[in-house]
C-alpha positions as a LaTeX table, in Angstrom:
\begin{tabular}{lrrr}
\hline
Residue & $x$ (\AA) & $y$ (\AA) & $z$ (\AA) \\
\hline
Unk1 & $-1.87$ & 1.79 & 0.48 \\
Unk2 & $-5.21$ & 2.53 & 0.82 \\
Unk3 & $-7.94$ & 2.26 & $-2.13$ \\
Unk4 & $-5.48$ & $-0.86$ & $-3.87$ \\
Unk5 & $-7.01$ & $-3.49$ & $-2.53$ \\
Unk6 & $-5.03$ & $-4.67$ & 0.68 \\
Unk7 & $-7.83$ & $-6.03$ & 2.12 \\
Unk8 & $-8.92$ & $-8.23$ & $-0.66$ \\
Unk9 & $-5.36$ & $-9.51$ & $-0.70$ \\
Unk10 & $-4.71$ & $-10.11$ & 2.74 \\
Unk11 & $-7.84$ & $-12.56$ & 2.59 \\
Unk12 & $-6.72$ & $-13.96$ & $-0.58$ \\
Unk13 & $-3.02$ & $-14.27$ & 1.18 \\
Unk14 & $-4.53$ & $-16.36$ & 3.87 \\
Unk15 & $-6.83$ & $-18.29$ & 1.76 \\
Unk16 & $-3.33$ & $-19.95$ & 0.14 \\
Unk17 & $-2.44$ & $-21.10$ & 4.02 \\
Unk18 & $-0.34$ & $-18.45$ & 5.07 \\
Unk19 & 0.00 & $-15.92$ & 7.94 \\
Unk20 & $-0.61$ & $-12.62$ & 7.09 \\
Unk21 & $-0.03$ & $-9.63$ & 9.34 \\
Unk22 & $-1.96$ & $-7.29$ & 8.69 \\
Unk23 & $-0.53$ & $-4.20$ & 7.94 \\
Unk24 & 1.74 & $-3.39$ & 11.10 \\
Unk25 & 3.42 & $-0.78$ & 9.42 \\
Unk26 & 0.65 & 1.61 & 10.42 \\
Unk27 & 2.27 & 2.50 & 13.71 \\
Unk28 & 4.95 & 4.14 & 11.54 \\
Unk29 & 1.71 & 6.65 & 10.08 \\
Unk30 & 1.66 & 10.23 & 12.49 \\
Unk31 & $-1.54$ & 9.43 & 14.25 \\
Unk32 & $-0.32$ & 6.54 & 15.30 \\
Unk33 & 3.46 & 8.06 & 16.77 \\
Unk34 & 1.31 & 10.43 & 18.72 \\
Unk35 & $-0.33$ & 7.73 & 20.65 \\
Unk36 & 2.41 & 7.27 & 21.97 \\
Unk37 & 5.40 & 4.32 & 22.02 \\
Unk38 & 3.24 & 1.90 & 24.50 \\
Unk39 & $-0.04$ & 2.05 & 22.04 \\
Unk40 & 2.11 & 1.58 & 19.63 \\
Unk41 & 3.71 & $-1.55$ & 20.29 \\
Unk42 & 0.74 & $-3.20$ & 21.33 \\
Unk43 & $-1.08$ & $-2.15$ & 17.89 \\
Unk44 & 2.51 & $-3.88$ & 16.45 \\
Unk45 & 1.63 & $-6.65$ & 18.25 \\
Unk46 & $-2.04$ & $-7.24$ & 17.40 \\
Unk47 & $-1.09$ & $-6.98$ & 14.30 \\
Unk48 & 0.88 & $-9.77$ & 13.91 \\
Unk49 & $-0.33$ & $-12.08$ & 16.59 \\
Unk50 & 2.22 & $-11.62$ & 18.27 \\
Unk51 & 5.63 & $-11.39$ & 16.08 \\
Unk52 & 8.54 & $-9.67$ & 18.02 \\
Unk53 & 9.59 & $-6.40$ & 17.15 \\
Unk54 & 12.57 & $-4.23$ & 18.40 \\
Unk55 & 10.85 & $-1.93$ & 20.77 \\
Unk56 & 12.73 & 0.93 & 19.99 \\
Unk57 & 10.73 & 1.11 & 16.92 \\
Unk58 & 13.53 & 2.85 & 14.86 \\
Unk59 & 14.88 & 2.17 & 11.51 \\
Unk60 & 16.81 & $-1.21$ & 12.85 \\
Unk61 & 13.48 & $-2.50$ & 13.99 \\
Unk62 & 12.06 & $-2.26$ & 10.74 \\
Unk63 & 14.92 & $-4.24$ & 9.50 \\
Unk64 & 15.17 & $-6.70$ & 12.11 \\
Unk65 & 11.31 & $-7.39$ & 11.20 \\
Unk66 & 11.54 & $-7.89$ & 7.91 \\
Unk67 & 14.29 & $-10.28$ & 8.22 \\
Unk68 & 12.02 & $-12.36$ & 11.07 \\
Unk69 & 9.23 & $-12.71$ & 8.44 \\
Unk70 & 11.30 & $-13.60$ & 5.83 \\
Unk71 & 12.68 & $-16.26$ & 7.81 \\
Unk72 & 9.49 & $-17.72$ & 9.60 \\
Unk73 & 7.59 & $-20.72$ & 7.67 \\
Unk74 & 4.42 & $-19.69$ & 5.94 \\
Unk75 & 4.29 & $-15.89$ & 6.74 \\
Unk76 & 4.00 & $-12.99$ & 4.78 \\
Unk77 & 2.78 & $-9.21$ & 5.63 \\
Unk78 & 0.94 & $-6.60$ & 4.11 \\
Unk79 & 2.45 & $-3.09$ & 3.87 \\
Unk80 & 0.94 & 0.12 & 3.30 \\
Unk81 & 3.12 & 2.61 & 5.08 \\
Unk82 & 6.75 & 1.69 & 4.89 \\
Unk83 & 6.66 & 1.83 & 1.30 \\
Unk84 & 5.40 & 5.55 & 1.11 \\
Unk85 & 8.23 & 6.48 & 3.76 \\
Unk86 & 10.88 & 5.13 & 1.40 \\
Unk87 & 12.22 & 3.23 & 4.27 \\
Unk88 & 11.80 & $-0.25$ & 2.52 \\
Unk89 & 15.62 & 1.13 & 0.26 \\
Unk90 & 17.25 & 1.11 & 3.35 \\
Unk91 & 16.42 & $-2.89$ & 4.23 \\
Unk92 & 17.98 & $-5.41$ & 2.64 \\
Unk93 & 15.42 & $-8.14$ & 2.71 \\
Unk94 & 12.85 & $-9.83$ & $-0.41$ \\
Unk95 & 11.46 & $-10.01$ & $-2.27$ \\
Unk96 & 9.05 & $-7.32$ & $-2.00$ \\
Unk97 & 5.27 & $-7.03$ & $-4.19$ \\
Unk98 & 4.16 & $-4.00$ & $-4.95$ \\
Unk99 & 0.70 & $-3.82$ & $-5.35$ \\
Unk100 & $-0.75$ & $-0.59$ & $-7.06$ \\
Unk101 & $-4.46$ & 0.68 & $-8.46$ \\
Unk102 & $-4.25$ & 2.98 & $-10.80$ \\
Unk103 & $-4.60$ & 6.49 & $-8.64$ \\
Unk104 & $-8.22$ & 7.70 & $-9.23$ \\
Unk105 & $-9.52$ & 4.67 & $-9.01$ \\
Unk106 & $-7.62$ & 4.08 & $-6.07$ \\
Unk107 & $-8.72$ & 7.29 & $-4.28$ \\
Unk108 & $-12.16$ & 6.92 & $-5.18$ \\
Unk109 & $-12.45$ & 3.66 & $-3.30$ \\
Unk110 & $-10.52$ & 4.76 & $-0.45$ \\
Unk111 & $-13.12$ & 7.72 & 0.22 \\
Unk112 & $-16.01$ & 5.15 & 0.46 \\
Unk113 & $-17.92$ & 5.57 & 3.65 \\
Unk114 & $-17.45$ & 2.08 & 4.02 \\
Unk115 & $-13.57$ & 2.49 & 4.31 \\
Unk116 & $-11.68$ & 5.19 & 4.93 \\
Unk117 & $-14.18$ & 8.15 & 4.03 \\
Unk118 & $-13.60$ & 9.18 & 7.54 \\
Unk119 & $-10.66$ & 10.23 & 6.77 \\
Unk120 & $-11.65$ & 12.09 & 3.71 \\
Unk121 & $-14.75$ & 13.95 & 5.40 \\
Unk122 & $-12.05$ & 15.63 & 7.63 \\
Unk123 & $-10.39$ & 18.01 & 4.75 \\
Unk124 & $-13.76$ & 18.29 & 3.39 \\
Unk125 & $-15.11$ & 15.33 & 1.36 \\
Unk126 & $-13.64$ & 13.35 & $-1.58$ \\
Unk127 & $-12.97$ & 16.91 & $-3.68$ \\
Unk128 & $-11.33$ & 18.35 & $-1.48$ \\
Unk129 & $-7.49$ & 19.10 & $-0.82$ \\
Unk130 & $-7.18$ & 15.56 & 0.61 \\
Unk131 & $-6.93$ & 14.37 & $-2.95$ \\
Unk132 & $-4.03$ & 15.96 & $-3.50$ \\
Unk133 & $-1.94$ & 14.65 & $-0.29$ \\
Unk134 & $-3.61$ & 11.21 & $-1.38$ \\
Unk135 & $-1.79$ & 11.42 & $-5.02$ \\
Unk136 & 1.12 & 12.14 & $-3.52$ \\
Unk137 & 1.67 & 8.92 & $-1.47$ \\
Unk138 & 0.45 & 7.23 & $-4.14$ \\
Unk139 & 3.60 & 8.96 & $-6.02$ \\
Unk140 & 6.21 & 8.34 & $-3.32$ \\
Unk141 & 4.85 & 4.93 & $-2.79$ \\
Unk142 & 5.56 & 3.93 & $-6.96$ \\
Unk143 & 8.95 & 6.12 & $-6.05$ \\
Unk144 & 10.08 & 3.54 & $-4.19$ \\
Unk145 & 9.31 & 0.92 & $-6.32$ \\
Unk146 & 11.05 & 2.22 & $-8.93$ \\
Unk147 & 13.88 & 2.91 & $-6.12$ \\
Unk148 & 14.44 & $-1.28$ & $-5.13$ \\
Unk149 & 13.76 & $-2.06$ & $-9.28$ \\
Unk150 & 17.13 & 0.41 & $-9.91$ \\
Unk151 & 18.75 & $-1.06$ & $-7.22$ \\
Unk152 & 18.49 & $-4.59$ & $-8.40$ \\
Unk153 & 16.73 & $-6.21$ & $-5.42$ \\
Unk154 & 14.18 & $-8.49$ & $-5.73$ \\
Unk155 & 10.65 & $-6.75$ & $-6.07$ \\
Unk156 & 7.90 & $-6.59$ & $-8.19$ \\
Unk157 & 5.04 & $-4.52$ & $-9.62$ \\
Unk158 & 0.99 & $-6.53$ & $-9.86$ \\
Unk159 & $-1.13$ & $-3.56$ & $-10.88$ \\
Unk160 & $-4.27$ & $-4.63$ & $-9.03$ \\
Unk161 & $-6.06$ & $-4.76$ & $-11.91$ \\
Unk162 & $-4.20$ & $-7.03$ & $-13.13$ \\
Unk163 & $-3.35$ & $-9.24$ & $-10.13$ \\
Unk164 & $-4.29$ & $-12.49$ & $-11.22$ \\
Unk165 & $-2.09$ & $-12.98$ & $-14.01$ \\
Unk166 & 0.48 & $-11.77$ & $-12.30$ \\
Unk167 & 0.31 & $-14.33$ & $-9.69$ \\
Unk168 & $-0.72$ & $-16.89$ & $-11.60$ \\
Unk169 & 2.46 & $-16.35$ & $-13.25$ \\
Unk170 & 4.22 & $-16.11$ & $-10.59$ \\
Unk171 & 3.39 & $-19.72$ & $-9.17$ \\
Unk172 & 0.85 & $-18.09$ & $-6.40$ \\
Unk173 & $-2.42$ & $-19.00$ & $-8.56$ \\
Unk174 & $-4.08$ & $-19.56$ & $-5.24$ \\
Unk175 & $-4.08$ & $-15.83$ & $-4.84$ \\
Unk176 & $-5.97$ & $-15.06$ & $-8.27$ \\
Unk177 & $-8.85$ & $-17.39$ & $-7.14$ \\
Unk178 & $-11.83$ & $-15.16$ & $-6.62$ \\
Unk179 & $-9.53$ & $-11.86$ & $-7.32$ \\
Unk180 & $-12.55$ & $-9.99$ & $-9.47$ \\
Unk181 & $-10.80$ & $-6.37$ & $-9.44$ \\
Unk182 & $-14.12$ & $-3.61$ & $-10.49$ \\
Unk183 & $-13.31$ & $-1.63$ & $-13.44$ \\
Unk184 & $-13.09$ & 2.26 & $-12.03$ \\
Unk185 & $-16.21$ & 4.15 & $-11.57$ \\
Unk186 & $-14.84$ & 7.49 & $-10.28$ \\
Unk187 & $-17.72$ & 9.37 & $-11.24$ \\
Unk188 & $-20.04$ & 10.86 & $-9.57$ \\
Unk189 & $-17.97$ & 10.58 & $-6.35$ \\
Unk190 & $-14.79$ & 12.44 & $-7.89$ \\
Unk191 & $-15.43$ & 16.02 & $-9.83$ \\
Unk192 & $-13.38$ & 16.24 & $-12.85$ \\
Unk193 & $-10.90$ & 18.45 & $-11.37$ \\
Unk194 & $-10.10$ & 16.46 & $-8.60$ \\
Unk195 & $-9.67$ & 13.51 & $-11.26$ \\
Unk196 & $-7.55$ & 16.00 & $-13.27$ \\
Unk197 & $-5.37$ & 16.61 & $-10.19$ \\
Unk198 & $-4.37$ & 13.11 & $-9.18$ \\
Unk199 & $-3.69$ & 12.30 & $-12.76$ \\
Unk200 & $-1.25$ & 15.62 & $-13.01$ \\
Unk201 & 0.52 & 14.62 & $-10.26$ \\
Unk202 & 0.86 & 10.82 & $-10.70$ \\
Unk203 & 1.84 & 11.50 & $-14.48$ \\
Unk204 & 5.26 & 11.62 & $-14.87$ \\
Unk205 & 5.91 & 8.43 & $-12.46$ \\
Unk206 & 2.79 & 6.37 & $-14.55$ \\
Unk207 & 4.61 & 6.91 & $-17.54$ \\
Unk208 & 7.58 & 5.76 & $-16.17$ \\
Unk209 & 5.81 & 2.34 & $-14.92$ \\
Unk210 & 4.09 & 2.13 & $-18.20$ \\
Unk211 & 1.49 & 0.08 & $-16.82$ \\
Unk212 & $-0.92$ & 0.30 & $-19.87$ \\
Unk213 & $-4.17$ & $-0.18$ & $-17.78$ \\
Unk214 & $-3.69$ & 2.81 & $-16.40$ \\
Unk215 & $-3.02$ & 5.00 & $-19.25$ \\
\hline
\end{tabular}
């Protein structure tokens, strides 16, 4: 999701040799569904050069598509929306990376002008309600991690912050090379009480993670 670094890993992704797509799961996000079923498959498309998808765009697609990529040589995709849906419990195919921030660090860099603090000036800045609907994906998104781990399928949590062991680890060293997460710097941009909230509501589920980065 936004603010964790899916940029910086779909370049490091493709650095290794592989094809990424980048993020075609967006056309699932409401903007996108108003647009309209057309748009929307062509966004699919551009996405990932190309990559067939069911054009009914319904829960089957998303499993037909994961089980494509799975199955092609050398490809790989980055998520952001699927996950936050809980749709990915109702596929069948891994294994599946999770790749989280911890959540006011996270929001903090998705309100940067430079990415997505568009979005954010439209409920009103940073401290505005916007955090709150923000920590709240970020909840439902760790919800379904926690969802697949329960279920025994084959998925994974690398706290971006910690990335590059985690790959390195994992055999993909390739993606660590350059990975230089920033430690979190969410003031001035975030008021205390919108660092409060995030942290209230993303509570309960951190624990449960115990990611200790982020405590």
């Amino acid at each position: 999701m936004g603010g964790s670094g899916t940029t910086q890993l779909r370049r490091a992704l493709a650095r290794t040799g592989l094809a990424v797509h980048d993020k075609p799961d967006i056309v699932y996000h409401r903007y996108w569904v108003k647009q309209g079923k057309a748009a929307r498959l062509a966004e699919f498309a551009r996405r990932t050069e190309g990559f067939p998808v069911d054009p009914a765009l319904g829960l089957a697609a998303v499993r037909d598509y994961l089980r494509r990529v799975a199955g092609a040589p050398a490809t790989t995709a980055v998520l952001s929306t699927w996950a936050e849906q809980h749709l990915l419990r109702h596929c069948d195919t891994g294994p599946v990376v999770f790749v989280l921030r911890e959540p006011t660090a996270a929001y903090r860099s998705m309100c940067e002008p430079h990415r997505h603090g568009d979005i954010a000036s439209e409920y009103g800045g940073a401290n505005s309600w916007y955090a709150f609907f923000y920590a709240e994906r970020w909840r439902k998104t760790a919800e379904e991690y926690l969802a697949l781990e329960d279920a025994g399928r084959d998925v994974a949590l690398w706290p971006y912050e910690e990335l590059g062991e985690h790959a390195r680890r994992a055999g993909h060293g390739g993606i660590a090379t350059d990975w230089d997460p920033k430690p979190p710097r969410t003031s001035p941009a975030l008021s205390a009480e919108t660092a409060d909230l995030i942290k209230a509501i993303t509570a309960q589920i951190r624990r449960t993670l115990g990611v200790r980065s982020w405590e």
